[in-house]
Structures are given as structure tokens and as C-alpha cells.
């Protein structure tokens, strides 16, 4: 008698355990909704100075080419309100859904009843997962929609500064748009440097910056 009772308990445990694993489970899933609404848009005409520094290596020389100009630009500013809604809901597992159309009455009614009880248990014990959260954030974006070059600067109007190891070794108003720096000079005064900083100024305004790697070219020069 005790053995039969133990077997019944064991069978009931296996049945309930199997049912919970395969039928009762519902799981939460997250949905995100993002809505963007334009609050304000306006255009502004600005004047800006821009520079450019190109570089290459020729015959173990660092060759810099500089150019700069003034531009009249139309700047579009857009202010938008972005609303993000995060909502959690529940979805049935495949095993749970299959019970509704199961051909066996035992599965459809008995296991289906236990599945409903299990699903109800999960729904009532984790309510915080179904709470929606709403977040609003204002963003401002700027975009240049029109740019017209109004003046090209003469190299003499510009100031070029070269630095290595936090030390300036070149600070001049170039006579030409092309500047050549021997790598032997860089290696002589800055043997540990890996790069050169190039800064281009128009008056007190910095209009371009470049970090130029030189270590590999100096290594090639040593192997020559």
C-alpha cells in the first residue's frame, strides 16, 4: 500500500513538473514604440572659416599641403520631441498554445486547466513586468543645407604650427601652400616620437588639426 501511494506521489510530481515546464510557462516580452514630433525649425546664415591639411611622404620628407577658405553657410536647426514608450506583455509558450487544439481530451481539459492555473500564477506574481514606461526627451540637431565659398586665404595669412612630444618646432606663416620637413630632422630632435601634430590657424582661430603618424616612415629610413 505504501509503495502504491509513493508511486502515485511520484507520478503526480512528474506530471506536475512536466506540465509546468512544457505547458504552464508564459514569458514576458518587451515592446518599444518611438514617436518623433517636430517642435521647431529655423534657418540661420553663418560665416565660417575652414582649413585643410593633407600630407604624404616623399623621399623621406614629410610633405604638407595646406589650404583654407571662408564660407557662407545656411544652418538648419531642428528641435524635436522624441517619445519612447516601453511596454511589457506576456506571450504563451508553444506548448501552452497547443493545448487548445489538442486531440486528446485529457490534454485539452486537464492539462489545459493546470496550464491556466500556472499562467495565472505567473501573471499575478510578476505584475511589475507589465508596467509601461514612457520617456520624453527633447533633441536639437543642426545640419548645413547650403555652403558657398566666399574667399580663399593666401598661405601668408595662415599660421602653421607643428608639434612633437609636446614641443613646438615649427611656427610660421608659410610662403607657399606646400611645406617640406625632412624626417632626419624629426628623428634628430625627437627620436622617440611616433606622430606629429599639425595645427592651422587663421588669426587666433584654429581651423584645422591633424595627427600625423611618422614612426613607420622613420623606421623605413633607418633600414635604408
C-alpha positions as a Python dict, from the first residue, in 0.01 Angstrom:
ca = {
    (1, 'X'): (0, 0, 0),
    (2, 'X'): (278, 239, 92),
    (3, 'X'): (461, 154, -230),
    (4, 'X'): (149, 227, -435),
    (5, 'X'): (99, 555, -253),
    (6, 'X'): (463, 651, -308),
    (7, 'X'): (428, 566, -675),
    (8, 'X'): (118, 785, -701),
    (9, 'X'): (300, 1073, -536),
    (10, 'X'): (595, 1027, -769),
    (11, 'X'): (373, 1010, -1077),
    (12, 'X'): (184, 1320, -970),
    (13, 'X'): (510, 1505, -912),
    (14, 'X'): (643, 1408, -1255),
    (15, 'X'): (316, 1507, -1419),
    (16, 'X'): (302, 1845, -1249),
    (17, 'X'): (671, 1910, -1310),
    (18, 'X'): (638, 1818, -1679),
    (19, 'X'): (326, 2027, -1715),
    (20, 'X'): (486, 2333, -1557),
    (21, 'X'): (793, 2306, -1778),
    (22, 'X'): (608, 2250, -2103),
    (23, 'X'): (262, 2397, -2064),
    (24, 'X'): (230, 2644, -1782),
    (25, 'X'): (504, 2880, -1881),
    (26, 'X'): (422, 3220, -2017),
    (27, 'X'): (705, 3462, -2073),
    (28, 'X'): (725, 3841, -2081),
    (29, 'X'): (836, 4027, -2391),
    (30, 'X'): (921, 4392, -2440),
    (31, 'X'): (773, 4626, -2698),
    (32, 'X'): (922, 4967, -2776),
    (33, 'X'): (739, 5245, -2954),
    (34, 'X'): (930, 5555, -3060),
    (35, 'X'): (750, 5864, -3183),
    (36, 'X'): (925, 6179, -3303),
    (37, 'X'): (749, 6514, -3334),
    (38, 'X'): (899, 6833, -3479),
    (39, 'X'): (866, 7123, -3235),
    (40, 'X'): (1056, 7398, -3415),
    (41, 'X'): (1265, 7454, -3727),
    (42, 'X'): (1462, 7759, -3832),
    (43, 'X'): (1744, 7856, -4065),
    (44, 'X'): (2043, 8074, -3987),
    (45, 'X'): (2313, 8216, -4216),
    (46, 'X'): (2663, 8199, -4067),
    (47, 'X'): (3017, 8273, -4180),
    (48, 'X'): (3280, 8012, -4103),
    (49, 'X'): (3648, 7960, -4176),
    (50, 'X'): (3769, 7613, -4261),
    (51, 'X'): (4112, 7471, -4330),
    (52, 'X'): (4259, 7152, -4461),
    (53, 'X'): (4594, 6981, -4411),
    (54, 'X'): (4693, 6698, -4646),
    (55, 'X'): (5016, 6507, -4604),
    (56, 'X'): (5229, 6249, -4778),
    (57, 'X'): (5585, 6118, -4761),
    (58, 'X'): (5826, 6172, -5050),
    (59, 'X'): (6196, 6082, -5044),
    (60, 'X'): (6191, 6063, -4663),
    (61, 'X'): (6034, 6404, -4631),
    (62, 'X'): (5703, 6492, -4472),
    (63, 'X'): (5519, 6697, -4734),
    (64, 'X'): (5230, 6909, -4607),
    (65, 'X'): (4978, 7083, -4829),
    (66, 'X'): (4754, 7343, -4670),
    (67, 'X'): (4450, 7535, -4785),
    (68, 'X'): (4184, 7745, -4617),
    (69, 'X'): (3880, 7946, -4713),
    (70, 'X'): (3585, 8138, -4576),
    (71, 'X'): (3234, 8002, -4630),
    (72, 'X'): (2883, 8140, -4610),
    (73, 'X'): (2662, 7860, -4484),
    (74, 'X'): (2293, 7812, -4422),
    (75, 'X'): (2243, 7624, -4098),
    (76, 'X'): (1914, 7447, -4030),
    (77, 'X'): (1824, 7390, -3666),
    (78, 'X'): (1554, 7138, -3578),
    (79, 'X'): (1406, 7087, -3233),
    (80, 'X'): (1222, 6758, -3191),
    (81, 'X'): (1045, 6578, -2911),
    (82, 'X'): (1116, 6207, -2902),
    (83, 'X'): (875, 5991, -2704),
    (84, 'X'): (981, 5637, -2618),
    (85, 'X'): (723, 5400, -2471),
    (86, 'X'): (840, 5068, -2328),
    (87, 'X'): (561, 4818, -2266),
    (88, 'X'): (585, 4466, -2130),
    (89, 'X'): (333, 4197, -2208),
    (90, 'X'): (306, 3820, -2183),
    (91, 'X'): (317, 3558, -2454),
    (92, 'X'): (223, 3192, -2424),
    (93, 'X'): (475, 2919, -2497),
    (94, 'X'): (417, 2684, -2792),
    (95, 'X'): (326, 2402, -2556),
    (96, 'X'): (67, 2616, -2385),
    (97, 'X'): (-93, 2721, -2714),
    (98, 'X'): (-108, 2364, -2848),
    (99, 'X'): (-331, 2255, -2562),
    (100, 'X'): (-626, 2450, -2705),
    (101, 'X'): (-631, 2235, -3019),
    (102, 'X'): (-506, 1905, -2875),
    (103, 'X'): (-697, 1596, -2999),
    (104, 'X'): (-676, 1425, -2661),
    (105, 'X'): (-944, 1542, -2413),
    (106, 'X'): (-707, 1471, -2121),
    (107, 'X'): (-453, 1715, -2255),
    (108, 'X'): (-710, 1968, -2369),
    (109, 'X'): (-908, 1985, -2043),
    (110, 'X'): (-699, 1850, -1756),
    (111, 'X'): (-356, 1978, -1859),
    (112, 'X'): (-520, 2289, -2000),
    (113, 'X'): (-670, 2360, -1660),
    (114, 'X'): (-334, 2321, -1489),
    (115, 'X'): (-176, 2538, -1758),
    (116, 'X'): (-429, 2812, -1692),
    (117, 'X'): (-357, 2792, -1319),
    (118, 'X'): (17, 2812, -1386),
    (119, 'X'): (-23, 3107, -1621),
    (120, 'X'): (-246, 3283, -1369),
    (121, 'X'): (20, 3226, -1105),
    (122, 'X'): (284, 3396, -1322),
    (123, 'X'): (56, 3685, -1419),
    (124, 'X'): (-33, 3760, -1057),
    (125, 'X'): (316, 3719, -909),
    (126, 'X'): (511, 3937, -1152),
    (127, 'X'): (281, 4232, -1225),
    (128, 'X'): (565, 4482, -1241),
    (129, 'X'): (675, 4338, -1575),
    (130, 'X'): (360, 4459, -1745),
    (131, 'X'): (401, 4820, -1637),
    (132, 'X'): (454, 5061, -1926),
    (133, 'X'): (723, 5325, -1907),
    (134, 'X'): (716, 5649, -2102),
    (135, 'X'): (1017, 5871, -2157),
    (136, 'X'): (1022, 6204, -2338),
    (137, 'X'): (1337, 6380, -2450),
    (138, 'X'): (1394, 6697, -2650),
    (139, 'X'): (1677, 6692, -2902),
    (140, 'X'): (1830, 6970, -3109),
    (141, 'X'): (2003, 6886, -3434),
    (142, 'X'): (2197, 7111, -3669),
    (143, 'X'): (2255, 7047, -4036),
    (144, 'X'): (2427, 7258, -4301),
    (145, 'X'): (2195, 7263, -4601),
    (146, 'X'): (2391, 7512, -4813),
    (147, 'X'): (2758, 7614, -4823),
    (148, 'X'): (2921, 7868, -5053),
    (149, 'X'): (3291, 7952, -5061),
    (150, 'X'): (3335, 8329, -5043),
    (151, 'X'): (3711, 8376, -5003),
    (152, 'X'): (4026, 8169, -5043),
    (153, 'X'): (4302, 8260, -4798),
    (154, 'X'): (4657, 8320, -4905),
    (155, 'X'): (4906, 8090, -4725),
    (156, 'X'): (5074, 8401, -4582),
    (157, 'X'): (4752, 8481, -4397),
    (158, 'X'): (4771, 8146, -4218),
    (159, 'X'): (4983, 8019, -3933),
    (160, 'X'): (5110, 7661, -3927),
    (161, 'X'): (5231, 7505, -3604),
    (162, 'X'): (5399, 7165, -3582),
    (163, 'X'): (5450, 6986, -3251),
    (164, 'X'): (5623, 6669, -3140),
    (165, 'X'): (5647, 6538, -2785),
    (166, 'X'): (5453, 6848, -2668),
    (167, 'X'): (5723, 7076, -2812),
    (168, 'X'): (5675, 7322, -3098),
    (169, 'X'): (5943, 7300, -3365),
    (170, 'X'): (5769, 7490, -3645),
    (171, 'X'): (5563, 7806, -3614),
    (172, 'X'): (5545, 8014, -3929),
    (173, 'X'): (5329, 8194, -4181),
    (174, 'X'): (5404, 7980, -4487),
    (175, 'X'): (5507, 8146, -4812),
    (176, 'X'): (5364, 7853, -5006),
    (177, 'X'): (5083, 7604, -4967),
    (178, 'X'): (5342, 7322, -4963),
    (179, 'X'): (5580, 7267, -4672),
    (180, 'X'): (5853, 7004, -4660),
    (181, 'X'): (6001, 6871, -4336),
    (182, 'X'): (6295, 6623, -4357),
    (183, 'X'): (6237, 6312, -4149),
    (184, 'X'): (6603, 6323, -4048),
    (185, 'X'): (6533, 6647, -3859),
    (186, 'X'): (6237, 6492, -3680),
    (187, 'X'): (6442, 6187, -3587),
    (188, 'X'): (6736, 6403, -3473),
    (189, 'X'): (6542, 6621, -3231),
    (190, 'X'): (6258, 6384, -3141),
    (191, 'X'): (6395, 6028, -3155),
    (192, 'X'): (6108, 5879, -2953),
    (193, 'X'): (5815, 6045, -3126),
    (194, 'X'): (5555, 5840, -3311),
    (195, 'X'): (5350, 6124, -3454),
    (196, 'X'): (5348, 6492, -3541),
    (197, 'X'): (5069, 6734, -3454),
    (198, 'X'): (4984, 6989, -3722),
    (199, 'X'): (4767, 7289, -3634),
    (200, 'X'): (4646, 7551, -3881),
    (201, 'X'): (4532, 7895, -3762),
    (202, 'X'): (4365, 8191, -3923),
    (203, 'X'): (4432, 8474, -3683),
    (204, 'X'): (4352, 8334, -3339),
    (205, 'X'): (4105, 8080, -3474),
    (206, 'X'): (4219, 7723, -3515),
    (207, 'X'): (4066, 7593, -3837),
    (208, 'X'): (4229, 7252, -3874),
    (209, 'X'): (4415, 6986, -3677),
    (210, 'X'): (4593, 6672, -3793),
    (211, 'X'): (4779, 6400, -3606),
    (212, 'X'): (5033, 6259, -3850),
    (213, 'X'): (5198, 5919, -3781),
    (214, 'X'): (5568, 5920, -3868),
    (215, 'X'): (5712, 5619, -3681),
    (216, 'X'): (5678, 5376, -3972),
    (217, 'X'): (5839, 5616, -4222),
    (218, 'X'): (6129, 5682, -3984),
    (219, 'X'): (6174, 5306, -3940),
    (220, 'X'): (6192, 5265, -4320),
    (221, 'X'): (6451, 5541, -4334),
    (222, 'X'): (6668, 5360, -4077),
    (223, 'X'): (6660, 5042, -4287),
    (224, 'X'): (6769, 5223, -4599),
}
